[in-house]
PDB file of C-alpha atoms in Angstrom:
ATOM      1  CA  MET A   1      -8.291  74.453 172.500  1.00  0.00           C
ATOM      2  CA  SER A   2      -4.954  73.034 171.359  1.00  0.00           C
ATOM      3  CA  GLN A   3      -4.666  69.623 169.751  1.00  0.00           C
ATOM      4  CA  ARG A   4      -3.180  66.885 171.907  1.00  0.00           C
ATOM      5  CA  LEU A   5      -2.141  63.291 171.205  1.00  0.00           C
ATOM      6  CA  ARG A   6      -2.597  60.995 174.183  1.00  0.00           C
ATOM      7  CA  LEU A   7      -2.321  57.204 174.541  1.00  0.00           C
ATOM      8  CA  SER A   8      -3.292  55.416 177.732  1.00  0.00           C
ATOM      9  CA  LYS A   9      -2.376  52.002 179.051  1.00  0.00           C
ATOM     10  CA  PRO A  10      -5.054  49.299 178.609  1.00  0.00           C
ATOM     11  CA  ASN A  11      -8.087  49.670 180.885  1.00  0.00           C
ATOM     12  CA  TYR A  12      -7.497  53.365 181.540  1.00  0.00           C
ATOM     13  CA  ASN A  13      -9.602  56.176 180.103  1.00  0.00           C
ATOM     14  CA  VAL A  14      -7.387  58.304 177.924  1.00  0.00           C
ATOM     15  CA  LEU A  15      -9.811  61.223 178.092  1.00  0.00           C
ATOM     16  CA  THR A  16     -10.251  61.472 181.839  1.00  0.00           C
ATOM     17  CA  ASP A  17      -7.361  59.776 183.623  1.00  0.00           C
ATOM     18  CA  THR A  18      -5.242  62.246 185.581  1.00  0.00           C
ATOM     19  CA  ASP A  19      -2.495  59.831 186.707  1.00  0.00           C
ATOM     20  CA  LEU A  20       0.381  60.243 184.284  1.00  0.00           C
ATOM     21  CA  ASN A  21       1.601  56.731 185.133  1.00  0.00           C
ATOM     22  CA  HIS A  22      -1.456  55.443 183.264  1.00  0.00           C
ATOM     23  CA  ILE A  23      -0.564  57.375 180.134  1.00  0.00           C
ATOM     24  CA  VAL A  24       1.972  55.868 177.753  1.00  0.00           C
ATOM     25  CA  PHE A  25       2.324  58.991 175.668  1.00  0.00           C
ATOM     26  CA  ASP A  26       1.088  62.545 176.047  1.00  0.00           C
ATOM     27  CA  SER A  27       2.140  65.207 173.588  1.00  0.00           C
ATOM     28  CA  GLY A  28       1.795  67.768 176.357  1.00  0.00           C
ATOM     29  CA  TYR A  29       5.057  66.504 177.817  1.00  0.00           C
ATOM     30  CA  ASP A  30       8.462  66.649 176.228  1.00  0.00           C
ATOM     31  CA  THR A  31      10.596  63.514 175.910  1.00  0.00           C
ATOM     32  CA  LEU A  32      14.262  62.834 175.366  1.00  0.00           C
ATOM     33  CA  LYS A  33      15.021  62.505 171.682  1.00  0.00           C
ATOM     34  CA  TYR A  34      17.974  60.394 170.658  1.00  0.00           C
ATOM     35  CA  TYR A  35      20.573  62.022 168.469  1.00  0.00           C
ATOM     36  CA  VAL A  36      23.545  59.674 168.518  1.00  0.00           C
ATOM     37  CA  SER A  37      25.224  57.081 170.659  1.00  0.00           C
ATOM     38  CA  GLY A  38      28.697  55.650 170.441  1.00  0.00           C
ATOM     39  CA  SER A  39      31.830  54.617 172.197  1.00  0.00           C
ATOM     40  CA  LYS A  40      35.223  56.159 172.749  1.00  0.00           C
ATOM     41  CA  SER A  41      38.445  54.812 174.187  1.00  0.00           C
ATOM     42  CA  VAL A  42      40.870  57.148 175.937  1.00  0.00           C
ATOM     43  CA  SER A  43      44.470  56.053 176.334  1.00  0.00           C
ATOM     44  CA  VAL A  44      46.111  57.086 179.582  1.00  0.00           C
ATOM     45  CA  SER A  45      49.896  57.011 179.706  1.00  0.00           C
ATOM     46  CA  SER A  46      51.737  55.956 182.819  1.00  0.00           C
ATOM     47  CA  GLY A  47      52.562  58.863 185.135  1.00  0.00           C
ATOM     48  CA  VAL A  48      50.236  61.521 183.695  1.00  0.00           C
ATOM     49  CA  GLN A  49      47.778  63.346 185.973  1.00  0.00           C
ATOM     50  CA  SER A  50      45.341  64.122 183.183  1.00  0.00           C
ATOM     51  CA  ALA A  51      44.198  62.547 179.941  1.00  0.00           C
ATOM     52  CA  SER A  52      41.309  63.377 177.661  1.00  0.00           C
ATOM     53  CA  ASP A  53      39.802  62.868 174.251  1.00  0.00           C
ATOM     54  CA  SER A  54      36.639  63.951 172.483  1.00  0.00           C
ATOM     55  CA  VAL A  55      34.018  63.113 169.883  1.00  0.00           C
ATOM     56  CA  THR A  56      32.420  65.734 167.632  1.00  0.00           C
ATOM     57  CA  HIS A  57      28.637  66.012 167.753  1.00  0.00           C
ATOM     58  CA  SER A  58      28.206  69.208 165.678  1.00  0.00           C
ATOM     59  CA  LEU A  59      24.818  70.118 167.162  1.00  0.00           C
ATOM     60  CA  GLY A  60      25.794  73.761 167.653  1.00  0.00           C
ATOM     61  CA  TYR A  61      24.499  73.793 171.223  1.00  0.00           C
ATOM     62  CA  ALA A  62      25.220  71.978 174.491  1.00  0.00           C
ATOM     63  CA  PRO A  63      22.996  68.893 174.374  1.00  0.00           C
ATOM     64  CA  PHE A  64      21.529  66.663 177.055  1.00  0.00           C
ATOM     65  CA  PHE A  65      23.872  63.694 177.374  1.00  0.00           C
ATOM     66  CA  ALA A  66      24.797  60.681 179.461  1.00  0.00           C
ATOM     67  CA  ALA A  67      28.041  58.736 179.563  1.00  0.00           C
ATOM     68  CA  TYR A  68      29.185  55.441 181.005  1.00  0.00           C
ATOM     69  CA  LEU A  69      32.604  54.041 181.869  1.00  0.00           C
ATOM     70  CA  GLU A  70      33.714  50.430 181.681  1.00  0.00           C
ATOM     71  CA  LEU A  71      35.367  49.502 184.930  1.00  0.00           C
ATOM     72  CA  THR A  72      38.631  47.669 184.780  1.00  0.00           C
ATOM     73  CA  PHE A  73      39.022  48.215 188.506  1.00  0.00           C
ATOM     74  CA  SER A  74      36.643  48.744 191.462  1.00  0.00           C
ATOM     75  CA  VAL A  75      33.917  46.118 191.890  1.00  0.00           C
ATOM     76  CA  GLY A  76      34.463  44.095 188.794  1.00  0.00           C
ATOM     77  CA  ALA A  77      36.109  44.215 185.406  1.00  0.00           C
ATOM     78  CA  GLY A  78      33.580  44.609 182.662  1.00  0.00           C
ATOM     79  CA  ASN A  79      31.026  46.400 184.792  1.00  0.00           C
ATOM     80  CA  TRP A  80      29.785  49.779 183.610  1.00  0.00           C
ATOM     81  CA  THR A  81      29.110  52.846 185.716  1.00  0.00           C
ATOM     82  CA  HIS A  82      27.620  56.250 185.089  1.00  0.00           C
ATOM     83  CA  VAL A  83      30.139  59.076 185.017  1.00  0.00           C
ATOM     84  CA  PRO A  84      31.320  61.198 186.774  1.00  0.00           C
ATOM     85  CA  PHE A  85      33.126  58.387 188.572  1.00  0.00           C
ATOM     86  CA  THR A  86      35.281  59.232 191.586  1.00  0.00           C
ATOM     87  CA  SER A  87      37.739  57.012 193.395  1.00  0.00           C
ATOM     88  CA  THR A  88      40.000  57.800 196.315  1.00  0.00           C
ATOM     89  CA  SER A  89      43.329  56.533 197.574  1.00  0.00           C
ATOM     90  CA  GLY A  90      44.501  58.078 200.832  1.00  0.00           C
ATOM     91  CA  ALA A  91      44.261  61.846 200.488  1.00  0.00           C
ATOM     92  CA  ASP A  92      44.249  61.674 196.709  1.00  0.00           C
ATOM     93  CA  TYR A  93      41.306  61.295 194.435  1.00  0.00           C
ATOM     94  CA  SER A  94      40.732  60.573 190.781  1.00  0.00           C
ATOM     95  CA  VAL A  95      37.819  61.676 188.673  1.00  0.00           C
ATOM     96  CA  ILE A  96      36.684  60.315 185.347  1.00  0.00           C
ATOM     97  CA  THR A  97      34.019  62.441 183.740  1.00  0.00           C
ATOM     98  CA  ALA A  98      32.397  63.653 180.550  1.00  0.00           C
ATOM     99  CA  TYR A  99      31.248  67.120 179.539  1.00  0.00           C
ATOM    100  CA  VAL A 100      30.103  68.936 176.435  1.00  0.00           C
ATOM    101  CA  ASP A 101      30.307  72.184 174.557  1.00  0.00           C
ATOM    102  CA  THR A 102      28.553  73.233 171.360  1.00  0.00           C
ATOM    103  CA  SER A 103      30.558  70.910 169.123  1.00  0.00           C
ATOM    104  CA  LYS A 104      31.992  68.021 171.123  1.00  0.00           C
ATOM    105  CA  ILE A 105      31.594  65.619 173.988  1.00  0.00           C
ATOM    106  CA  TYR A 106      34.792  65.320 176.023  1.00  0.00           C
ATOM    107  CA  PHE A 107      36.010  62.435 178.142  1.00  0.00           C
ATOM    108  CA  LYS A 108      38.574  63.225 180.808  1.00  0.00           C
ATOM    109  CA  ALA A 109      40.453  61.529 183.619  1.00  0.00           C
ATOM    110  CA  THR A 110      42.289  63.515 186.272  1.00  0.00           C
ATOM    111  CA  THR A 111      44.041  62.586 189.486  1.00  0.00           C
ATOM    112  CA  THR A 112      45.590  64.507 192.342  1.00  0.00           C
ATOM    113  CA  ASP A 113      48.139  61.708 192.822  1.00  0.00           C
ATOM    114  CA  SER A 114      51.531  63.256 192.067  1.00  0.00           C
ATOM    115  CA  GLY A 115      52.630  59.910 190.678  1.00  0.00           C
ATOM    116  CA  GLY A 116      49.868  60.047 188.125  1.00  0.00           C
ATOM    117  CA  PHE A 117      47.845  57.208 186.689  1.00  0.00           C
ATOM    118  CA  GLY A 118      49.109  53.837 185.704  1.00  0.00           C
ATOM    119  CA  ALA A 119      48.911  53.089 181.984  1.00  0.00           C
ATOM    120  CA  MET A 120      45.373  52.116 181.028  1.00  0.00           C
ATOM    121  CA  THR A 121      42.653  52.484 178.438  1.00  0.00           C
ATOM    122  CA  LEU A 122      39.341  53.985 179.495  1.00  0.00           C
ATOM    123  CA  ASN A 123      36.358  52.741 177.521  1.00  0.00           C
ATOM    124  CA  PHE A 124      33.357  55.054 177.399  1.00  0.00           C
ATOM    125  CA  LYS A 125      29.891  54.749 175.925  1.00  0.00           C
ATOM    126  CA  TYR A 126      27.773  57.819 175.440  1.00  0.00           C
ATOM    127  CA  LYS A 127      24.291  58.868 174.433  1.00  0.00           C
ATOM    128  CA  ILE A 128      23.602  62.352 173.138  1.00  0.00           C
ATOM    129  CA  PHE A 129      20.043  63.609 172.883  1.00  0.00           C
ATOM    130  CA  ARG A 130      18.705  66.397 170.709  1.00  0.00           C
ATOM    131  CA  ASN A 131      17.381  68.248 173.764  1.00  0.00           C
ATOM    132  CA  ASP A 132      19.200  71.576 174.163  1.00  0.00           C
ATOM    133  CA  THR A 133      20.325  72.426 177.718  1.00  0.00           C
ATOM    134  CA  THR A 134      20.395  76.090 176.582  1.00  0.00           C
ATOM    135  CA  LEU A 135      23.514  76.622 178.699  1.00  0.00           C
ATOM    136  CA  LEU A 136      25.817  77.603 175.827  1.00  0.00           C
TER     137      LEU A 136
ATOM    138  CA  MET B   1       0.437  52.123 168.021  1.00  0.00           C
ATOM    139  CA  ARG B   2       3.866  51.343 166.582  1.00  0.00           C
ATOM    140  CA  VAL B   3       6.313  53.551 164.718  1.00  0.00           C
ATOM    141  CA  SER B   4       9.406  51.648 163.623  1.00  0.00           C
ATOM    142  CA  LYS B   5      12.801  52.913 162.614  1.00  0.00           C
ATOM    143  CA  ALA B   6      13.631  53.021 158.914  1.00  0.00           C
ATOM    144  CA  THR B   7      14.262  49.564 157.438  1.00  0.00           C
ATOM    145  CA  LYS B   8      12.433  47.895 160.351  1.00  0.00           C
ATOM    146  CA  ASN B   9       8.991  46.328 159.962  1.00  0.00           C
ATOM    147  CA  ALA B  10       6.554  47.884 162.423  1.00  0.00           C
ATOM    148  CA  LEU B  11       4.289  44.853 162.173  1.00  0.00           C
ATOM    149  CA  THR B  12       6.844  42.145 162.837  1.00  0.00           C
ATOM    150  CA  ALA B  13       9.778  43.693 164.684  1.00  0.00           C
ATOM    151  CA  THR B  14      10.135  42.450 168.248  1.00  0.00           C
ATOM    152  CA  SER B  15      13.017  44.472 169.702  1.00  0.00           C
ATOM    153  CA  PRO B  16      12.070  47.703 171.522  1.00  0.00           C
ATOM    154  CA  ASN B  17      15.172  49.234 169.940  1.00  0.00           C
ATOM    155  CA  ASP B  18      13.596  48.837 166.509  1.00  0.00           C
ATOM    156  CA  PHE B  19      10.846  51.312 167.378  1.00  0.00           C
ATOM    157  CA  ILE B  20      10.740  55.084 167.544  1.00  0.00           C
ATOM    158  CA  PHE B  21       7.504  54.719 169.470  1.00  0.00           C
ATOM    159  CA  HIS B  22       5.574  51.696 170.716  1.00  0.00           C
ATOM    160  CA  SER B  23       2.479  52.125 172.851  1.00  0.00           C
ATOM    161  CA  ASP B  24       3.286  48.946 174.802  1.00  0.00           C
ATOM    162  CA  TYR B  25       6.260  50.783 176.281  1.00  0.00           C
ATOM    163  CA  ASN B  26       5.846  53.777 178.513  1.00  0.00           C
ATOM    164  CA  THR B  27       7.788  56.899 177.594  1.00  0.00           C
ATOM    165  CA  PHE B  28      10.088  58.817 179.907  1.00  0.00           C
ATOM    166  CA  LYS B  29       8.120  62.034 180.144  1.00  0.00           C
ATOM    167  CA  ILE B  30       9.704  65.337 181.082  1.00  0.00           C
ATOM    168  CA  LEU B  31       7.202  67.019 183.383  1.00  0.00           C
ATOM    169  CA  ALA B  32       9.070  70.278 183.478  1.00  0.00           C
ATOM    170  CA  ALA B  33      12.390  71.867 182.671  1.00  0.00           C
ATOM    171  CA  GLY B  34      13.895  75.018 184.066  1.00  0.00           C
ATOM    172  CA  LYS B  35      16.980  77.140 184.222  1.00  0.00           C
ATOM    173  CA  VAL B  36      18.675  79.291 186.833  1.00  0.00           C
ATOM    174  CA  THR B  37      21.234  81.757 185.546  1.00  0.00           C
ATOM    175  CA  GLY B  38      23.949  84.017 186.865  1.00  0.00           C
ATOM    176  CA  GLN B  39      24.179  82.341 190.249  1.00  0.00           C
ATOM    177  CA  THR B  40      27.216  83.563 192.177  1.00  0.00           C
ATOM    178  CA  ILE B  41      29.056  80.848 194.054  1.00  0.00           C
ATOM    179  CA  SER B  42      30.547  82.615 197.054  1.00  0.00           C
ATOM    180  CA  SER B  43      30.652  79.995 199.795  1.00  0.00           C
ATOM    181  CA  THR B  44      31.231  76.279 200.188  1.00  0.00           C
ATOM    182  CA  PRO B  45      28.685  75.157 199.423  1.00  0.00           C
ATOM    183  CA  THR B  46      26.399  77.739 197.915  1.00  0.00           C
ATOM    184  CA  THR B  47      22.939  76.161 197.856  1.00  0.00           C
ATOM    185  CA  ILE B  48      20.570  77.116 195.058  1.00  0.00           C
ATOM    186  CA  GLN B  49      17.008  76.048 195.805  1.00  0.00           C
ATOM    187  CA  VAL B  50      14.212  75.554 193.270  1.00  0.00           C
ATOM    188  CA  ASN B  51      10.643  74.487 194.022  1.00  0.00           C
ATOM    189  CA  HIS B  52       9.918  71.558 191.686  1.00  0.00           C
ATOM    190  CA  GLY B  53       6.117  71.711 192.082  1.00  0.00           C
ATOM    191  CA  GLN B  54       5.617  67.934 192.392  1.00  0.00           C
ATOM    192  CA  ASN B  55       4.923  67.796 196.151  1.00  0.00           C
ATOM    193  CA  PRO B  56       4.458  65.258 197.739  1.00  0.00           C
ATOM    194  CA  THR B  57       6.196  63.198 195.062  1.00  0.00           C
ATOM    195  CA  ILE B  58       9.973  63.215 195.019  1.00  0.00           C
ATOM    196  CA  PRO B  59      10.691  63.369 191.302  1.00  0.00           C
ATOM    197  CA  MET B  60      13.660  62.093 189.377  1.00  0.00           C
ATOM    198  CA  VAL B  61      15.823  65.045 188.401  1.00  0.00           C
ATOM    199  CA  TYR B  62      18.616  65.364 185.853  1.00  0.00           C
ATOM    200  CA  ALA B  63      20.660  68.559 185.686  1.00  0.00           C
ATOM    201  CA  PHE B  64      23.575  70.208 183.952  1.00  0.00           C
ATOM    202  CA  ILE B  65      25.815  73.091 185.005  1.00  0.00           C
ATOM    203  CA  LYS B  66      27.890  75.541 183.028  1.00  0.00           C
ATOM    204  CA  PHE B  67      31.108  76.229 184.882  1.00  0.00           C
ATOM    205  CA  PRO B  68      33.330  79.222 184.042  1.00  0.00           C
ATOM    206  CA  ASP B  69      35.499  76.938 181.926  1.00  0.00           C
ATOM    207  CA  GLY B  70      32.769  77.216 179.279  1.00  0.00           C
ATOM    208  CA  PHE B  71      31.816  73.546 179.349  1.00  0.00           C
ATOM    209  CA  VAL B  72      28.612  71.859 180.472  1.00  0.00           C
ATOM    210  CA  HIS B  73      29.059  69.261 183.208  1.00  0.00           C
ATOM    211  CA  LEU B  74      27.032  66.561 184.952  1.00  0.00           C
ATOM    212  CA  PRO B  75      26.336  66.468 188.715  1.00  0.00           C
ATOM    213  CA  ASP B  76      29.193  65.305 190.951  1.00  0.00           C
ATOM    214  CA  ALA B  77      31.775  66.292 188.389  1.00  0.00           C
ATOM    215  CA  ILE B  78      35.009  67.393 190.022  1.00  0.00           C
ATOM    216  CA  GLU B  79      37.603  69.392 188.190  1.00  0.00           C
ATOM    217  CA  PRO B  80      40.870  69.205 190.171  1.00  0.00           C
ATOM    218  CA  LYS B  81      42.954  72.315 189.737  1.00  0.00           C
ATOM    219  CA  THR B  82      46.118  71.340 191.583  1.00  0.00           C
ATOM    220  CA  SER B  83      47.158  68.490 193.789  1.00  0.00           C
ATOM    221  CA  THR B  84      46.389  70.477 196.927  1.00  0.00           C
ATOM    222  CA  SER B  85      43.941  73.299 196.358  1.00  0.00           C
ATOM    223  CA  THR B  86      40.976  74.516 194.406  1.00  0.00           C
ATOM    224  CA  PHE B  87      38.541  72.441 192.457  1.00  0.00           C
ATOM    225  CA  ARG B  88      35.019  72.887 191.185  1.00  0.00           C
ATOM    226  CA  TYR B  89      32.367  70.531 192.413  1.00  0.00           C
ATOM    227  CA  TRP B  90      28.592  70.406 192.535  1.00  0.00           C
ATOM    228  CA  HIS B  91      25.953  68.095 193.788  1.00  0.00           C
ATOM    229  CA  VAL B  92      22.158  67.771 193.329  1.00  0.00           C
ATOM    230  CA  GLU B  93      19.613  66.722 195.943  1.00  0.00           C
ATOM    231  CA  VAL B  94      15.834  66.598 195.872  1.00  0.00           C
ATOM    232  CA  ASP B  95      13.088  66.267 198.470  1.00  0.00           C
ATOM    233  CA  ALA B  96       9.302  66.427 198.251  1.00  0.00           C
ATOM    234  CA  THR B  97       9.346  70.175 197.697  1.00  0.00           C
ATOM    235  CA  ASN B  98      12.622  71.409 196.283  1.00  0.00           C
ATOM    236  CA  ILE B  99      15.647  70.675 194.175  1.00  0.00           C
ATOM    237  CA  TYR B 100      18.897  71.743 195.833  1.00  0.00           C
ATOM    238  CA  PHE B 101      21.994  72.506 193.813  1.00  0.00           C
ATOM    239  CA  LEU B 102      25.010  72.556 196.117  1.00  0.00           C
ATOM    240  CA  VAL B 103      27.939  74.234 194.395  1.00  0.00           C
ATOM    241  CA  TYR B 104      31.334  74.409 196.080  1.00  0.00           C
ATOM    242  CA  GLU B 105      33.367  77.573 195.863  1.00  0.00           C
ATOM    243  CA  ASN B 106      36.828  76.418 196.979  1.00  0.00           C
ATOM    244  CA  GLY B 107      38.997  79.385 196.091  1.00  0.00           C
ATOM    245  CA  GLY B 108      37.346  82.364 194.466  1.00  0.00           C
ATOM    246  CA  ASN B 109      33.819  83.373 193.590  1.00  0.00           C
ATOM    247  CA  TYR B 110      32.418  82.427 190.216  1.00  0.00           C
ATOM    248  CA  ASN B 111      29.082  82.350 188.403  1.00  0.00           C
ATOM    249  CA  VAL B 112      27.176  79.354 187.079  1.00  0.00           C
ATOM    250  CA  ASP B 113      24.069  78.603 185.051  1.00  0.00           C
ATOM    251  CA  ILE B 114      22.069  75.421 185.666  1.00  0.00           C
ATOM    252  CA  THR B 115      19.452  73.685 183.521  1.00  0.00           C
ATOM    253  CA  TYR B 116      17.345  70.975 185.152  1.00  0.00           C
ATOM    254  CA  TYR B 117      14.791  68.429 183.970  1.00  0.00           C
ATOM    255  CA  ILE B 118      12.047  66.924 186.132  1.00  0.00           C
ATOM    256  CA  PHE B 119      10.938  63.478 184.997  1.00  0.00           C
ATOM    257  CA  GLU B 120       7.683  61.624 185.467  1.00  0.00           C
ATOM    258  CA  ALA B 121       9.243  58.711 187.328  1.00  0.00           C
ATOM    259  CA  PRO B 122       9.412  59.303 191.079  1.00  0.00           C
ATOM    260  CA  VAL B 123      12.539  58.479 193.055  1.00  0.00           C
TER     261      VAL B 123
END
């Protein structure tokens, strides 16, 4: 029988309880493990249809990640939203997203508007976990 | 049980961010993880279906896709190719039985790999 570390919430029997919501920690289940978090600003020049920048993570594999964008438009300035973030204007759309490869996390804004973006700075926050997606 | 970060006092620290682990706070458990590989996207959308094994609970799911560009993307990412034509797009849905990955072809077949995580917390 393999060894297992298990901690239950108060008033629940750690040895017999089968409801995982009553268990604070169970070594039989993986968890997300923080690697690094940070922020990155991407400058977008007036008239361009695409702008991007990146941050090196050096993990050597494509990690589990999440990224957030500070909104200077939409509902309210200063709000944050999970990316990918999509907005539309007529038949055109703009996408602000993040993606990774084995060495970097990339932040990118693209639009189908032939007039491009207006000048702006996109502020991102990101969290990279040690968990390997095993996709690269 | 408390395990603090380096330089933090496990006995006196009060911020959850000062702890690696604290038994007063539940952890975000990954119930299962899986991968589907070499899926050919030949229609719009191509739906890839995976039984998540949590029935009748609808679990929280987080997934990543490798597009042919060699990068790993989040759900709902759109990569515009031109102002009028092809783009890559995908979308994730879940019900009490399955996870559905809807991947849009939009101008030429291509292959994708997807890794998904099923979390303890139900939707």
